[in-house]
CSV table of N, CA and C and ligand atoms in Angstrom, one decimal:
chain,number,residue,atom,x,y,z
A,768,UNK,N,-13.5,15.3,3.3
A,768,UNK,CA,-12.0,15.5,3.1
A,768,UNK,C,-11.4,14.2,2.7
A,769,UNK,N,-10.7,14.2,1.5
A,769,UNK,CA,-10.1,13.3,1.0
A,769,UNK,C,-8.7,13.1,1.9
A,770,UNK,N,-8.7,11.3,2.2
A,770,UNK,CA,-7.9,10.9,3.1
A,770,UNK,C,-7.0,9.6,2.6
A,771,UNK,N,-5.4,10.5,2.6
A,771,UNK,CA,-4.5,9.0,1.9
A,771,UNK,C,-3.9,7.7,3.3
A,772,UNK,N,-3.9,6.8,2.5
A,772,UNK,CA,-3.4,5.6,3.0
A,772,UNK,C,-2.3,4.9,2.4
A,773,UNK,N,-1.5,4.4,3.1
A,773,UNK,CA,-0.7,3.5,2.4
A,773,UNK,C,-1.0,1.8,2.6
A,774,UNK,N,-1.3,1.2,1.7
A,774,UNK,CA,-2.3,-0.2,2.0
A,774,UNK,C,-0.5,-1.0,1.7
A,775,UNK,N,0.4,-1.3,1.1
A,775,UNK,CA,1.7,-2.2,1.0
A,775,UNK,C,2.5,-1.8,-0.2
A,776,UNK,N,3.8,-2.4,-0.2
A,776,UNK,CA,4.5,-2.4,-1.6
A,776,UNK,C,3.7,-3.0,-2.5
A,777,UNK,N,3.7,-2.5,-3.7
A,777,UNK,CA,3.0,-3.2,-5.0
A,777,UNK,C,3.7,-4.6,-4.9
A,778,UNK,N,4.7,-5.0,-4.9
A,778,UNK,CA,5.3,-6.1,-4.9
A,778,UNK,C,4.2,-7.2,-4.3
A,779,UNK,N,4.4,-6.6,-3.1
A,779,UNK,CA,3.7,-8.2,-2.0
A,779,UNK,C,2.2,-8.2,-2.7
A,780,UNK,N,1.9,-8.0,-3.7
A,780,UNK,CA,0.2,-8.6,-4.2
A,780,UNK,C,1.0,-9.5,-5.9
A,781,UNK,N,0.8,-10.6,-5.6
A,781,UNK,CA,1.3,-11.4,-6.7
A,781,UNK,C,0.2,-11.1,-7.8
A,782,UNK,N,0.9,-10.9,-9.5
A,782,UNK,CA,-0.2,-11.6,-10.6
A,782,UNK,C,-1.6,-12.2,-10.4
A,783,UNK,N,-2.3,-11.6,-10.3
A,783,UNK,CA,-3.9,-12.6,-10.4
A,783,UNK,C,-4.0,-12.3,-9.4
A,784,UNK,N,-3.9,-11.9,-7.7
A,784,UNK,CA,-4.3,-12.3,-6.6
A,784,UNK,C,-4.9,-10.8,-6.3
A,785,UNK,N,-5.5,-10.8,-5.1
A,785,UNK,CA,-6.3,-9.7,-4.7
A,785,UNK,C,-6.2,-9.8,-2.8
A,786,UNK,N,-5.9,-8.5,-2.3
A,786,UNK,CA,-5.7,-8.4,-1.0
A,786,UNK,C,-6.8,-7.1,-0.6
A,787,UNK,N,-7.2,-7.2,1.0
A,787,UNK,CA,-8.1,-6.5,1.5
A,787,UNK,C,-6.9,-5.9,2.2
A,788,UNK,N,-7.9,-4.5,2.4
A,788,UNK,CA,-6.8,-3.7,4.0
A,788,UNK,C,-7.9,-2.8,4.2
A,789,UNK,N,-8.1,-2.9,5.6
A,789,UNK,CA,-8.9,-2.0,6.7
A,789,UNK,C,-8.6,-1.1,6.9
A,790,UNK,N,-9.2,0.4,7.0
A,790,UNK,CA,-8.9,1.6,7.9
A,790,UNK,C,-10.2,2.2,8.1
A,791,UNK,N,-10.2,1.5,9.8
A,791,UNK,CA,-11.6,2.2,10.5
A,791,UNK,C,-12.9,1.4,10.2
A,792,UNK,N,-13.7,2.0,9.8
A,792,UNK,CA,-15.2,1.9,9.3
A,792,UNK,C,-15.0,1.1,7.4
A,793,UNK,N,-14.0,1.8,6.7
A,793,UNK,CA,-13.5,1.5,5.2
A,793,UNK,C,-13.1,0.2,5.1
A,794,UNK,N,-12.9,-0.3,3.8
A,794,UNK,CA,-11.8,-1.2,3.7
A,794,UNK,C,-11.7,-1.1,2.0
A,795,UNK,N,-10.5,-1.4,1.4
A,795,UNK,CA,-10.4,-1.5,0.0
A,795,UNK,C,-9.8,-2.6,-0.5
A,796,UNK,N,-10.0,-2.7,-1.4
A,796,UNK,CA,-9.3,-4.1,-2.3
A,796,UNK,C,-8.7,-3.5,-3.7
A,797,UNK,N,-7.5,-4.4,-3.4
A,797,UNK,CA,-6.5,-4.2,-4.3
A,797,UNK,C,-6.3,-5.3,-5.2
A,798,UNK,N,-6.4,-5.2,-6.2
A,798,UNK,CA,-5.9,-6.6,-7.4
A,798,UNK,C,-5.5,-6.5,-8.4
A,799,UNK,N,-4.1,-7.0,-9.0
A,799,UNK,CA,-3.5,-7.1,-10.1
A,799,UNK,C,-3.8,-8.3,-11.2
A,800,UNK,N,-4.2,-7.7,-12.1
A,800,UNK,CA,-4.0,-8.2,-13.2
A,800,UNK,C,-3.6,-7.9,-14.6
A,801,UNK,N,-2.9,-8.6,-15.1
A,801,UNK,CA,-2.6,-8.2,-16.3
A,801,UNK,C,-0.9,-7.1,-16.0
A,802,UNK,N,-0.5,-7.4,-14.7
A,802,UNK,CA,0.5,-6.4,-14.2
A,802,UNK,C,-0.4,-5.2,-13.8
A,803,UNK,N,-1.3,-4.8,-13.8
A,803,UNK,CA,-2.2,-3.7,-13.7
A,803,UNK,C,-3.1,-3.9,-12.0
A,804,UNK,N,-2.2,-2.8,-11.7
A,804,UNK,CA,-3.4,-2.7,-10.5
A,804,UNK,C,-4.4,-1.9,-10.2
A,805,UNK,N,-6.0,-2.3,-9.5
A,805,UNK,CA,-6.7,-1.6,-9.3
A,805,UNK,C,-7.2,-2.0,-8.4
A,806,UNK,N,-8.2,-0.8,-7.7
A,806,UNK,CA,-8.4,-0.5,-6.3
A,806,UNK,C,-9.8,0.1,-6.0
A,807,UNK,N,-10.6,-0.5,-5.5
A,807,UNK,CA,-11.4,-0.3,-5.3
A,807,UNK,C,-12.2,-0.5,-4.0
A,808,UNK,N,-13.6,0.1,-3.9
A,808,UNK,CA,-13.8,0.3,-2.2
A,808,UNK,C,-14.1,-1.2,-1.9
A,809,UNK,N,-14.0,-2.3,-0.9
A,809,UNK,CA,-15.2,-3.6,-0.4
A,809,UNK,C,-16.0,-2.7,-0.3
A,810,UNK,N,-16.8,-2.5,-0.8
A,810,UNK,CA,-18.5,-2.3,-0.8
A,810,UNK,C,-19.2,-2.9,-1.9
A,811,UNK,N,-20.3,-3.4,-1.9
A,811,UNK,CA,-20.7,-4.0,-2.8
A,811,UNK,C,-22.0,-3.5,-2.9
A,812,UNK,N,-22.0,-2.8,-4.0
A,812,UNK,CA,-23.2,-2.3,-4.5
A,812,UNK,C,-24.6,-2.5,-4.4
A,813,UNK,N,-24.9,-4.1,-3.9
A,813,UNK,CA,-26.1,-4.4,-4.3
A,813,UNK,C,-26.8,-4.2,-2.6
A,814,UNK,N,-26.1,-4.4,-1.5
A,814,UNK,CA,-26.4,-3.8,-0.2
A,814,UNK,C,-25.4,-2.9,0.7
A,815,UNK,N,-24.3,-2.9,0.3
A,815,UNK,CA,-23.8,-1.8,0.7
A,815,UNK,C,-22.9,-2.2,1.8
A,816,UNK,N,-22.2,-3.8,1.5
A,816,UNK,CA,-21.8,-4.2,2.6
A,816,UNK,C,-20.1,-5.0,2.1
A,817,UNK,N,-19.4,-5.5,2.9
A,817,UNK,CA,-18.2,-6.0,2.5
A,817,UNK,C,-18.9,-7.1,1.5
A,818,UNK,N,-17.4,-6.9,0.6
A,818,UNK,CA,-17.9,-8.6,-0.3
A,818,UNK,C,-17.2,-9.4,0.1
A,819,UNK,N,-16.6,-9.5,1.2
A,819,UNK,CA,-16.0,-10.8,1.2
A,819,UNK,C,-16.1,-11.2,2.8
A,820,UNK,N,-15.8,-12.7,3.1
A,820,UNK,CA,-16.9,-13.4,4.5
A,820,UNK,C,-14.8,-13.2,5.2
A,821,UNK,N,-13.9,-13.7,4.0
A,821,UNK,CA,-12.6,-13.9,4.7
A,821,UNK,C,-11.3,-13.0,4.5
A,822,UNK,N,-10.3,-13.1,5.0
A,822,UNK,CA,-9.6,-12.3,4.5
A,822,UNK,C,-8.9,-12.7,3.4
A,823,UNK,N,-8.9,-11.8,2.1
A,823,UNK,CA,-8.2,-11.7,1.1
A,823,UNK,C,-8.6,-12.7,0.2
A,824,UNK,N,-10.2,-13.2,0.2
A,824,UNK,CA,-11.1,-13.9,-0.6
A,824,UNK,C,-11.6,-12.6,-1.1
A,825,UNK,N,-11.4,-12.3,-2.7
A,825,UNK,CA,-12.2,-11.4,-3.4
A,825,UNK,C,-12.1,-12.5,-4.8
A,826,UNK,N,-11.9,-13.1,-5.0
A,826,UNK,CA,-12.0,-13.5,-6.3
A,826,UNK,C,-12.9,-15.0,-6.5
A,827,UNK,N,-13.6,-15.3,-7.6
A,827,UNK,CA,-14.0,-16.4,-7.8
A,827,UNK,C,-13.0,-17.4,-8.2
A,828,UNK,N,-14.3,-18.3,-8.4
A,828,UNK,CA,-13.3,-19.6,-8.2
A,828,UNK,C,-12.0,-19.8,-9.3
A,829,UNK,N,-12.7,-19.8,-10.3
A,829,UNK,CA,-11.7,-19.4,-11.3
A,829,UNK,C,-10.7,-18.0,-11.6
A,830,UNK,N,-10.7,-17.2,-10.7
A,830,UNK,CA,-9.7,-16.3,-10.5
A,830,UNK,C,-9.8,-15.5,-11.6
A,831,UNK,N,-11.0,-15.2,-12.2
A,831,UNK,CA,-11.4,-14.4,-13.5
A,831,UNK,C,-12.3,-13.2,-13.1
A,832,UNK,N,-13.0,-13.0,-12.0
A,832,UNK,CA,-13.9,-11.6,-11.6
A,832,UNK,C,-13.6,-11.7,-9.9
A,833,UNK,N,-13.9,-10.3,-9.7
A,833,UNK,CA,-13.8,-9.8,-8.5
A,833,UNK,C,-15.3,-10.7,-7.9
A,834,UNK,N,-15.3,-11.1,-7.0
A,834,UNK,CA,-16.6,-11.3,-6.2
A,834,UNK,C,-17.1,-11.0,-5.1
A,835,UNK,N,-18.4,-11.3,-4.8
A,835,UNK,CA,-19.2,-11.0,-3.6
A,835,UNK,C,-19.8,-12.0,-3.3
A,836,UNK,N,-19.1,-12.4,-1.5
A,836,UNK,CA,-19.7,-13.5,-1.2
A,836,UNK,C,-20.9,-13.8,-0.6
A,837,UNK,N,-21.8,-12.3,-0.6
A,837,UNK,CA,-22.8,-12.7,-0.1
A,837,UNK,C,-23.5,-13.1,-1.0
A,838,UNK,N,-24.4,-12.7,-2.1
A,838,UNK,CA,-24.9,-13.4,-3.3
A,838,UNK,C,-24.3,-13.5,-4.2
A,839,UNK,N,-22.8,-13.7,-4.4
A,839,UNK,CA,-22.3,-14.1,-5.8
A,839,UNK,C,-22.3,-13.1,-6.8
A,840,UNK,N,-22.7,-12.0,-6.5
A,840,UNK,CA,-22.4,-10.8,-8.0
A,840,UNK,C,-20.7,-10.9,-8.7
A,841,UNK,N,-20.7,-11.0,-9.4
A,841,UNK,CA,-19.7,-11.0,-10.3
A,841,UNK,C,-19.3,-9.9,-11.0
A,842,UNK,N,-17.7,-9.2,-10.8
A,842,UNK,CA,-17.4,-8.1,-11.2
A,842,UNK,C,-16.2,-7.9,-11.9
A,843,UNK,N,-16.5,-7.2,-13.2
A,843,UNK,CA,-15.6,-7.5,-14.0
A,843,UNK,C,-14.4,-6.2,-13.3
A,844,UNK,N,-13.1,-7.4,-13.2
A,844,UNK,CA,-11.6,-6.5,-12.5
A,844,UNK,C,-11.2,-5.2,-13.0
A,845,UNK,N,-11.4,-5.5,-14.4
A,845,UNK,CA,-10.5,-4.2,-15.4
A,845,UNK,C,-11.4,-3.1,-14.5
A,846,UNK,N,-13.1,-3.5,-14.6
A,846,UNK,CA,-13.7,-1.7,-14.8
A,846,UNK,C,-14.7,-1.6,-13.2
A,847,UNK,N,-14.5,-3.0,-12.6
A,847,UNK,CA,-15.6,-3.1,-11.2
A,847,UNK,C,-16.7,-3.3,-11.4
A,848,UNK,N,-17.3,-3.5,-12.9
A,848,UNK,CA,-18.7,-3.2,-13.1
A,848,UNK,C,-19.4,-5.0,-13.1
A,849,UNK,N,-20.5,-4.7,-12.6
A,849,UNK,CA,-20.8,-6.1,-12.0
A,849,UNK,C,-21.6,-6.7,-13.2
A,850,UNK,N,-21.2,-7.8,-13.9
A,850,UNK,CA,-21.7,-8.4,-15.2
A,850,UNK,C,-22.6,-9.4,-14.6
A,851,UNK,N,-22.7,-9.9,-13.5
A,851,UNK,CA,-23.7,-10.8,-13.1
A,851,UNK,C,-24.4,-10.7,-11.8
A,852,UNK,N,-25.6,-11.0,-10.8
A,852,UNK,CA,-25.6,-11.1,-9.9
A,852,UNK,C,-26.7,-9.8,-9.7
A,853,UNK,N,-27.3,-9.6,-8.1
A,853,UNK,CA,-28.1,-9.1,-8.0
A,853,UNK,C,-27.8,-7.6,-8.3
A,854,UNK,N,-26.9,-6.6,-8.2
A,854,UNK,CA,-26.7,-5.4,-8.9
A,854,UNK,C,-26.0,-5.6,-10.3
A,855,UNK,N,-26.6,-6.4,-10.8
A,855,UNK,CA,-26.1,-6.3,-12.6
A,855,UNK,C,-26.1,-4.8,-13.3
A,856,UNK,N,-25.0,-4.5,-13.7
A,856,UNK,CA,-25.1,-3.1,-14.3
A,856,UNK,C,-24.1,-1.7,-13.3
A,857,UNK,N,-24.5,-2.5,-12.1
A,857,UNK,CA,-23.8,-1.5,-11.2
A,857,UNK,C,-22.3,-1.6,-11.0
A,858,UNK,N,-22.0,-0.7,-10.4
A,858,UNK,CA,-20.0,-1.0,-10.3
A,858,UNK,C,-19.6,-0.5,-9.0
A,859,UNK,N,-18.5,-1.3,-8.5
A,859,UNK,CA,-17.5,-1.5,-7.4
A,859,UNK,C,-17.4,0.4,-7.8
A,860,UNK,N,-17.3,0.7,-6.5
A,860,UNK,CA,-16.1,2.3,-6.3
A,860,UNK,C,-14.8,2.3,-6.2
A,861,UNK,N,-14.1,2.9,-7.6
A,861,UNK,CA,-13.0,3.1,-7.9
A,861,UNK,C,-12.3,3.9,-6.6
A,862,UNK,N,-11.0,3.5,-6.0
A,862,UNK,CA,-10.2,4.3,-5.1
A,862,UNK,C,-9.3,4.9,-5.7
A,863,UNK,N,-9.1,6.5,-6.1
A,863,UNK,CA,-7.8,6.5,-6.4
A,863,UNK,C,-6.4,6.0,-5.9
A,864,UNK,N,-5.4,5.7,-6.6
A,864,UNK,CA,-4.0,5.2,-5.9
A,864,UNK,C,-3.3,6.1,-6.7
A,865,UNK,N,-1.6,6.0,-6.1
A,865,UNK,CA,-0.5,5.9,-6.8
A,865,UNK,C,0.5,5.1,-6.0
A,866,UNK,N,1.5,5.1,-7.0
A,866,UNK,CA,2.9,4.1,-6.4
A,866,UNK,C,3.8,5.6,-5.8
A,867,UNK,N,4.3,5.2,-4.7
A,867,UNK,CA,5.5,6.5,-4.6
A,867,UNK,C,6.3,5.6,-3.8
A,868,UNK,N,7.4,5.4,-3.9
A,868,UNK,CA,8.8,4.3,-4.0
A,868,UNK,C,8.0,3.6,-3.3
A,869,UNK,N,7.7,2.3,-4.9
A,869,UNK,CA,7.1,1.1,-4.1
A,869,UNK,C,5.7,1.2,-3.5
A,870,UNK,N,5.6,1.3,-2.8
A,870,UNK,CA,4.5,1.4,-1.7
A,870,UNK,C,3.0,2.1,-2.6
A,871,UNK,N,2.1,1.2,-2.4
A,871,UNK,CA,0.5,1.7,-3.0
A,871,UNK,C,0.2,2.6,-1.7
A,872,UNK,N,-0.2,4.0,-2.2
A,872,UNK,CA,-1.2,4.6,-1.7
A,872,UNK,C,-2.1,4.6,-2.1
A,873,UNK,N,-3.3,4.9,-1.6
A,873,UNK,CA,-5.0,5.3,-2.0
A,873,UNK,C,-5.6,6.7,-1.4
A,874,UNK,N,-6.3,7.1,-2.0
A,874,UNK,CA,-6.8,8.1,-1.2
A,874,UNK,C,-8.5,7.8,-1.1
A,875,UNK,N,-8.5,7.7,0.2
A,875,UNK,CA,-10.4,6.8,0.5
A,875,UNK,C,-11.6,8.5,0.0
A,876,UNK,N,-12.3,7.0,-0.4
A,876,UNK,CA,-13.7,7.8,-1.1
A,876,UNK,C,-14.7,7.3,0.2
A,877,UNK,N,-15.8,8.3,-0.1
A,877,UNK,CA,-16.7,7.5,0.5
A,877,UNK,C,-17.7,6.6,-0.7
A,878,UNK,N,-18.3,5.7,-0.1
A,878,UNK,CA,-19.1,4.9,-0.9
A,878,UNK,C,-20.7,5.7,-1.2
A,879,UNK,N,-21.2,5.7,-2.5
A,879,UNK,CA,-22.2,6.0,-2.9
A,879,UNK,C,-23.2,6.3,-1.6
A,880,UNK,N,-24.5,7.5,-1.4
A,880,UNK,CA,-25.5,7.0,-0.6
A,880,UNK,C,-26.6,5.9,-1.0
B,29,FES,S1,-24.4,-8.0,-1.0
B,29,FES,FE1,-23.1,-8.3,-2.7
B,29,FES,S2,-24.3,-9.5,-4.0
B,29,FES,FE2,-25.6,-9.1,-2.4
């Protein structure tokens, strides 16, 4: 059964930056670029675990791909799909969202088996 969340106002995630939010067992990451937000599960394809060690570290150094900080896979923002790293070819899971006054919903997926 498909389950919505409200993760914040679109507002509070600035240009370029990327924020985590927990619910339960889940967590998703959210990041704007380009004015464009998207949303996807922390799971990282290549083991199946969070990509990130801190809170609200998803991005590399240069603030150009989504990352994983356990081995460094690199994923391209627009589409999740990992252009470098040990699941090269594979992609982040898209969450659906919408905006309804302000505020980002998602509705949680489960992650691949
Ligand atoms: S767990 Fe993400 S790159 Fe290995």
């Amino acid at each position: 059964m498909s389950e919505q969340q409200r993760l914040c106002p679109l507002a509070d995630i600035p240009e370029g930056e990327a924020r985590g939010f927990e619910f339960g067992r889940k967590s998703v990451v959210a990041v704007v670029r380009d004015g464009q937000l998207r949303t996807y599960l922390n799971w990282c394809p290549h083991l199946g675990i969070d990509l990130n060690f801190m809170p609200d570290e998803f991005l590399d150094m240069d603030r150009q791909f989504l990352m994983c900080a356990n081995h460094g896979a690199l994923f391209e923002i627009e589409t999740g799909e990992c252009l470098s790293g040990p699941c090269q070819g594979e992609s982040l899971v898209p969450v659906p969202h919408e905006i309804r006054d302000g505020d980002i919903w998602v509705t949680l997926v489960e992650p691949p088996l």
